[in-house]
C-alpha positions as MATLAB code, in Angstrom:
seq = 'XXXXXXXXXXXXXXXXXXXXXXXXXXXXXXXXXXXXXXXXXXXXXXXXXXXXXXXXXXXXXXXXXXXXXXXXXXXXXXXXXXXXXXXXXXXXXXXXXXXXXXXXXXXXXXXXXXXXXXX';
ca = [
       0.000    0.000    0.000;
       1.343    3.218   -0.902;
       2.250    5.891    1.915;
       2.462    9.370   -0.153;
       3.963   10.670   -2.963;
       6.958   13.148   -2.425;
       7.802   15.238   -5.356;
      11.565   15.704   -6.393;
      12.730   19.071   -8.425;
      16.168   18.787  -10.127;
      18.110   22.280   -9.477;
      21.840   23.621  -10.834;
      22.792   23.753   -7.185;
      21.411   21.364   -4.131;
      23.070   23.502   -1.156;
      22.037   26.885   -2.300;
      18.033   25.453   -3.226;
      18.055   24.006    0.151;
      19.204   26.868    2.102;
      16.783   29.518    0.109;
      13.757   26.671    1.075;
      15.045   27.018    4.457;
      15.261   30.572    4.127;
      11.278   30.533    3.692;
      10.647   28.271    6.282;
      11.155   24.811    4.886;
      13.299   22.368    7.077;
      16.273   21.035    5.991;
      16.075   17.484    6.795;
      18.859   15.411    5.536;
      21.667   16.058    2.368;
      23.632   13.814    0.655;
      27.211   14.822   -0.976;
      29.436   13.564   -3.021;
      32.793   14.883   -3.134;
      31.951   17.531   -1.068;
      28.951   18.765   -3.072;
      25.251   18.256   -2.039;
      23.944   16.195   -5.036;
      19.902   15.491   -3.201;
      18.343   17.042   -0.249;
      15.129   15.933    1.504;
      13.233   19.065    3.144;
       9.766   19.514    5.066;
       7.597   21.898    5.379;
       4.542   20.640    8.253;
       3.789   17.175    6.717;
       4.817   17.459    3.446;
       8.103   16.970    2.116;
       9.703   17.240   -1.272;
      13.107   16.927   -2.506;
      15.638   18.155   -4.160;
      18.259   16.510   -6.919;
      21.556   17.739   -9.015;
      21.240   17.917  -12.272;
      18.697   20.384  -13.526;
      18.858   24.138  -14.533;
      17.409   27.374  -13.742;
      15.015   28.964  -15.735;
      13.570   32.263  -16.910;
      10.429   30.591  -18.191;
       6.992   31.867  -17.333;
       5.685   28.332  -15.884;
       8.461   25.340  -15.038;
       7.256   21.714  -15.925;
       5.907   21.321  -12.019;
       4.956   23.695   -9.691;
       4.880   23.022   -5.511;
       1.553   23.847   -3.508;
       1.738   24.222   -0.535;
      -1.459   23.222    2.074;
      -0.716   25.845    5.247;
      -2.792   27.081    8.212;
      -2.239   30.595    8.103;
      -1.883   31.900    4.826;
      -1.890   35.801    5.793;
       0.575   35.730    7.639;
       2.930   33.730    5.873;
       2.345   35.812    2.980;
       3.003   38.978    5.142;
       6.526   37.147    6.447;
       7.162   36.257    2.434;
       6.204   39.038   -0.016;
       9.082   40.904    0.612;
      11.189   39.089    0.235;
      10.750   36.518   -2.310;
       9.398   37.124   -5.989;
       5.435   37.458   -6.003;
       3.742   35.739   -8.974;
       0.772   36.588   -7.510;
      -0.299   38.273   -4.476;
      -2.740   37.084   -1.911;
      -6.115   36.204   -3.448;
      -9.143   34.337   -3.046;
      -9.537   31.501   -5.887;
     -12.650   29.964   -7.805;
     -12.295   26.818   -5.794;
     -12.382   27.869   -2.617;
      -8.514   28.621   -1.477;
      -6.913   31.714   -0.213;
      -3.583   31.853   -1.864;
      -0.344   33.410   -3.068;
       2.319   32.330   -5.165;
       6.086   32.687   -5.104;
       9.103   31.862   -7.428;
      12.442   30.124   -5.950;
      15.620   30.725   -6.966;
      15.738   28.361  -10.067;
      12.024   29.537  -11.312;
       9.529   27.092   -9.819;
       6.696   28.300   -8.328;
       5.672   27.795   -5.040;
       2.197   28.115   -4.071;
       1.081   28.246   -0.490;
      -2.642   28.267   -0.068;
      -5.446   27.728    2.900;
      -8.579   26.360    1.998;
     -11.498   29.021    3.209;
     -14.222   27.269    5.181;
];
């Protein structure tokens, strides 16, 4: 039976994608390097996780090929803590289906989305 699905971006560079996740909030919970040099790091962020792999390349790109979202409890004030210091794709907003969100781009041009679902 399957226990969850953890998504894995590929960045340029491991150590600096896990330190700007951290930077935001994300935990940092283990790295792997080779030769000195992270090559995969798993982080957290509540209960979900996702991780990250060498390998891949940052982009300028409207839209990457996957985006993160985010489930959090408290989405105003995360965004207040955030949109000043990240890059706002789109501010705080109430959606069509019922979430509160905002979205952010990381360092290598993912999105991020954090959202709360409204009751």
């Amino acid at each position: 039976m399957a226990r969850g699905v953890v998504p894995m971006i590929h960045v340029p560079d491991v150590k600096a994608a896990a330190e700007w996740y951290r930077s935001i909030g994300f935990t940092v919970v283990e790295t792997v390097e080779d030769d000195g040099v992270a090559n995969w790091a798993d982080l957290s962020f509540g209960s979900g996780r996702v991780m990250l792999s060498a390998g891949g390349q940052a982009s300028s790109a409207e839209r990457r090929e996957a985006d993160l979202y985010v489930y959090v409890d408290d989405v105003e004030e995360l965004y207040g803590r955030l949109k000043d210091r990240a890059d706002v794709v789109a501010h705080l907003d109430d959606t069509f289906y019922g979430h509160r969100e905002f979205i952010i781009r990381d360092l290598n041009g993912f999105w991020v989305t954090f959202g709360q679902i409204l009751a």
